[in-house]
Amino acid sequence: MFVAWSAAFYSKNSAILTIMPGEHLDENQQRFLLNLVDYFQKELQHGGPLLPLNCIQERVANAFGISIRTVSNCLKRTAAKAPLAEDPQSETPPSSSKMKRADRKATFPYTPRKKWKTTDLPDPIKMQIRNEIHDMYATGKHVTLATLNEQLKLRDIVHISKTSLNILLQDIGFAFKKEGNRLMLMEHSTGDVFREDMDNSKKCEKVG
């Protein structure tokens, strides 16, 4: 189901997977194919799906190596172009306020939105957060709860509050600890202190 949905997603929106017999794969098609092979190999080694089966957009984004926003925007554009089915004999359903509770549930079913707990995020997302921390320090960016949280939202990795992010950092092995009069980000597994200036180990920014 996942493979079929992924193929349909790209064939309808960008024709990346629309390949005729005898045609050669271009660079983009090869890249997406390799990303899919790599993703399924990881699932094989994992012994099952890396993400829950109901997280379709997240699985597609991880498999193709793109952001969730790209998948979501593409689906929105496709839905906007799809013609609406019209039935002249159809009747407008009665207002839910005038219906009995049981009838309202049957006519207007409520599907709660999937919301991950802070410490129950999938391992691939936790790994992306860890990599983002390393990348920010390696490029000399300010790393505080505020700047890290903003960067994670900009890259569509995860959208949580600073309080939840602080809890998550501790869960994946990071913590802000006080040294002198400054708070410094440390990784428990190695005991290393990450500093903003990697060349001269100048200082670490305060928590935002």
Short mmCIF file of C-alpha atoms in Angstrom, two decimals:
data_model
loop_
_atom_site.label_atom_id
_atom_site.label_comp_id
_atom_site.label_asym_id
_atom_site.label_seq_id
_atom_site.Cartn_x
_atom_site.Cartn_y
_atom_site.Cartn_z
CA MET A 1 0.00 0.00 0.00
CA PHE A 2 2.78 2.41 0.89
CA VAL A 3 4.67 1.75 -2.35
CA ALA A 4 1.52 2.14 -4.42
CA TRP A 5 0.61 5.41 -2.67
CA SER A 6 4.14 6.75 -3.12
CA ALA A 7 4.18 5.89 -6.80
CA ALA A 8 0.78 7.47 -7.33
CA PHE A 9 1.85 10.57 -5.42
CA TYR A 10 4.82 11.28 -7.65
CA SER A 11 3.35 10.05 -10.93
CA LYS A 12 0.33 12.35 -10.57
CA ASN A 13 2.15 15.42 -9.37
CA SER A 14 5.56 15.49 -10.96
CA ALA A 15 5.73 12.48 -13.31
CA ILE A 16 9.01 11.46 -11.68
CA LEU A 17 7.97 7.80 -11.59
CA THR A 18 6.25 7.80 -14.98
CA ILE A 19 8.74 5.66 -16.88
CA MET A 20 7.98 3.99 -20.18
CA PRO A 21 9.51 0.59 -21.04
CA GLY A 22 12.96 0.99 -22.53
CA GLU A 23 13.48 4.50 -21.15
CA HIS A 24 16.52 5.34 -19.06
CA LEU A 25 16.17 6.84 -15.60
CA ASP A 26 17.28 10.42 -15.32
CA GLU A 27 19.27 11.72 -12.34
CA ASN A 28 16.20 12.65 -10.25
CA GLN A 29 14.49 9.34 -10.92
CA GLN A 30 17.63 7.44 -9.94
CA ARG A 31 17.94 9.47 -6.73
CA PHE A 32 14.36 8.77 -5.67
CA LEU A 33 14.73 5.10 -6.57
CA LEU A 34 17.88 4.78 -4.46
CA ASN A 35 16.18 6.58 -1.57
CA LEU A 36 13.32 4.09 -1.71
CA VAL A 37 15.68 1.09 -1.81
CA ASP A 38 17.64 2.48 1.15
CA TYR A 39 14.45 3.12 3.14
CA PHE A 40 13.08 -0.39 2.56
CA GLN A 41 16.44 -1.92 3.47
CA LYS A 42 16.31 -0.03 6.76
CA GLU A 43 12.80 -1.37 7.37
CA LEU A 44 14.04 -4.88 6.60
CA GLN A 45 16.87 -4.52 9.10
CA HIS A 46 14.45 -3.01 11.60
CA GLY A 47 12.11 -5.98 11.23
CA GLY A 48 9.12 -3.81 10.33
CA PRO A 49 8.02 -0.26 9.54
CA LEU A 50 10.23 2.52 10.91
CA LEU A 51 7.13 4.67 11.36
CA PRO A 52 3.51 3.64 12.09
CA LEU A 53 1.56 2.66 8.98
CA ASN A 54 -1.00 5.41 9.57
CA CYS A 55 1.71 8.10 9.31
CA ILE A 56 1.55 8.10 5.51
CA GLN A 57 2.95 11.56 4.82
CA GLU A 58 5.81 11.08 7.27
CA ARG A 59 6.72 7.70 5.73
CA VAL A 60 6.66 9.11 2.19
CA ALA A 61 8.83 12.07 3.23
CA ASN A 62 11.39 9.80 4.90
CA ALA A 63 11.42 7.29 2.04
CA PHE A 64 11.97 9.90 -0.69
CA GLY A 65 14.28 12.11 1.38
CA ILE A 66 12.03 15.17 1.21
CA SER A 67 10.23 17.32 3.79
CA ILE A 68 6.73 16.63 5.09
CA ARG A 69 5.75 20.13 3.92
CA THR A 70 6.60 19.16 0.33
CA VAL A 71 4.35 16.10 0.55
CA SER A 72 1.54 18.07 2.20
CA ASN A 73 1.70 20.93 -0.32
CA CYS A 74 1.69 18.53 -3.24
CA LEU A 75 -1.39 16.76 -1.87
CA LYS A 76 -3.15 20.09 -1.35
CA ARG A 77 -2.44 21.14 -4.93
CA THR A 78 -3.76 17.81 -6.22
CA ALA A 79 -6.90 18.06 -4.09
CA ALA A 80 -7.53 21.62 -5.31
CA LYS A 81 -7.38 20.48 -8.94
CA ALA A 82 -9.64 17.44 -8.41
CA PRO A 83 -13.22 17.98 -9.68
CA LEU A 84 -15.96 17.85 -7.07
CA ALA A 85 -18.55 15.11 -7.61
CA GLU A 86 -22.04 16.58 -7.98
CA ASP A 87 -25.24 14.64 -7.43
CA PRO A 88 -28.38 16.66 -8.24
CA GLN A 89 -30.49 14.20 -6.23
CA SER A 90 -28.35 14.47 -3.11
CA GLU A 91 -29.80 16.26 -0.13
CA THR A 92 -28.06 18.54 2.31
CA PRO A 93 -27.58 16.66 5.60
CA PRO A 94 -29.50 18.10 8.56
CA SER A 95 -27.72 20.36 11.02
CA SER A 96 -25.78 18.41 13.62
CA SER A 97 -27.28 20.59 16.37
CA LYS A 98 -30.74 19.16 15.60
CA MET A 99 -29.67 15.54 15.56
CA LYS A 100 -29.37 13.07 18.38
CA ARG A 101 -25.87 12.43 19.65
CA ALA A 102 -25.73 8.90 18.21
CA ASP A 103 -26.90 10.16 14.81
CA ARG A 104 -24.36 13.00 14.86
CA LYS A 105 -21.53 10.53 15.49
CA ALA A 106 -22.68 8.39 12.58
CA THR A 107 -23.06 11.32 10.17
CA PHE A 108 -20.10 13.43 11.35
CA PRO A 109 -17.48 10.93 12.60
CA TYR A 110 -14.64 12.50 14.54
CA THR A 111 -11.14 11.28 13.82
CA PRO A 112 -8.67 12.52 16.44
CA ARG A 113 -5.40 13.88 15.06
CA LYS A 114 -2.35 11.77 15.75
CA LYS A 115 -0.15 13.59 18.25
CA TRP A 116 3.14 12.13 19.37
CA LYS A 117 4.25 12.40 22.97
CA THR A 118 7.54 14.22 23.32
CA THR A 119 9.56 11.13 24.29
CA ASP A 120 7.64 8.81 21.93
CA LEU A 121 8.80 10.42 18.70
CA PRO A 122 10.05 7.94 16.06
CA ASP A 123 13.77 7.21 16.13
CA PRO A 124 14.37 8.75 12.65
CA ILE A 125 13.01 12.09 13.91
CA LYS A 126 15.17 11.92 17.04
CA MET A 127 18.17 11.22 14.83
CA GLN A 128 17.32 14.25 12.67
CA ILE A 129 17.22 16.44 15.78
CA ARG A 130 20.59 15.09 16.93
CA ASN A 131 22.09 15.75 13.48
CA GLU A 132 20.62 19.26 13.42
CA ILE A 133 22.35 20.07 16.73
CA HIS A 134 25.70 18.91 15.35
CA ASP A 135 25.16 20.80 12.10
CA MET A 136 24.27 24.04 13.88
CA TYR A 137 27.42 23.93 15.98
CA ALA A 138 29.57 22.88 13.03
CA THR A 139 28.39 25.91 11.05
CA GLY A 140 28.87 28.29 13.97
CA LYS A 141 25.17 28.97 14.60
CA HIS A 142 23.77 30.03 17.96
CA VAL A 143 22.37 26.95 19.72
CA THR A 144 19.81 27.68 22.42
CA LEU A 145 16.40 26.19 23.07
CA ALA A 146 14.85 29.07 21.13
CA THR A 147 17.17 28.93 18.09
CA LEU A 148 17.15 25.13 17.93
CA ASN A 149 13.35 25.01 18.21
CA GLU A 150 13.02 27.60 15.45
CA GLN A 151 15.39 25.67 13.19
CA LEU A 152 13.50 22.40 13.74
CA LYS A 153 10.24 24.11 12.79
CA LEU A 154 11.74 25.78 9.70
CA ARG A 155 13.01 22.41 8.46
CA ASP A 156 9.70 20.67 9.29
CA ILE A 157 11.45 18.16 11.52
CA VAL A 158 9.18 18.61 14.54
CA HIS A 159 6.86 21.31 15.92
CA ILE A 160 6.93 21.40 19.72
CA SER A 161 7.28 23.96 22.50
CA LYS A 162 10.61 24.91 24.07
CA THR A 163 9.59 23.09 27.25
CA SER A 164 8.90 19.90 25.31
CA LEU A 165 12.13 20.33 23.37
CA ASN A 166 14.09 20.52 26.62
CA ILE A 167 12.50 17.24 27.73
CA LEU A 168 13.26 15.68 24.35
CA LEU A 169 16.91 16.79 24.48
CA GLN A 170 17.31 14.96 27.78
CA ASP A 171 15.63 11.88 26.32
CA ILE A 172 18.10 11.70 23.41
CA GLY A 173 21.14 12.32 25.59
CA PHE A 174 21.58 16.11 25.69
CA ALA A 175 21.24 18.54 28.58
CA PHE A 176 22.06 22.13 29.43
CA LYS A 177 24.37 22.20 32.45
CA LYS A 178 25.75 25.13 34.33
CA GLU A 179 29.48 25.79 34.25
CA GLY A 180 30.45 28.95 36.05
CA ASN A 181 27.77 31.48 35.15
CA ARG A 182 26.82 29.93 31.81
CA LEU A 183 24.56 27.09 30.70
CA MET A 184 26.30 24.72 28.30
CA LEU A 185 24.83 21.97 26.12
CA MET A 186 26.39 18.58 26.91
CA GLU A 187 25.90 15.11 25.47
CA HIS A 188 25.64 12.44 28.15
CA SER A 189 27.00 9.60 26.03
CA THR A 190 30.38 11.21 25.52
CA GLY A 191 30.50 13.96 28.11
CA ASP A 192 31.50 16.38 25.35
CA VAL A 193 30.60 20.04 25.61
CA PHE A 194 29.41 21.52 22.32
CA ARG A 195 30.61 25.08 21.77
CA GLU A 196 29.52 27.67 19.28
CA ASP A 197 33.04 28.29 17.97
CA MET A 198 34.44 24.90 16.98
CA ASP A 199 37.90 26.29 16.14
CA ASN A 200 38.79 28.03 19.38
CA SER A 201 36.14 26.58 21.73
CA LYS A 202 35.10 30.11 22.64
CA LYS A 203 31.76 29.73 24.42
CA CYS A 204 28.28 28.26 24.36
CA GLU A 205 25.21 30.45 24.17
CA LYS A 206 22.78 30.77 27.05
CA VAL A 207 19.44 28.95 26.85
CA GLY A 208 16.86 31.13 25.02
#
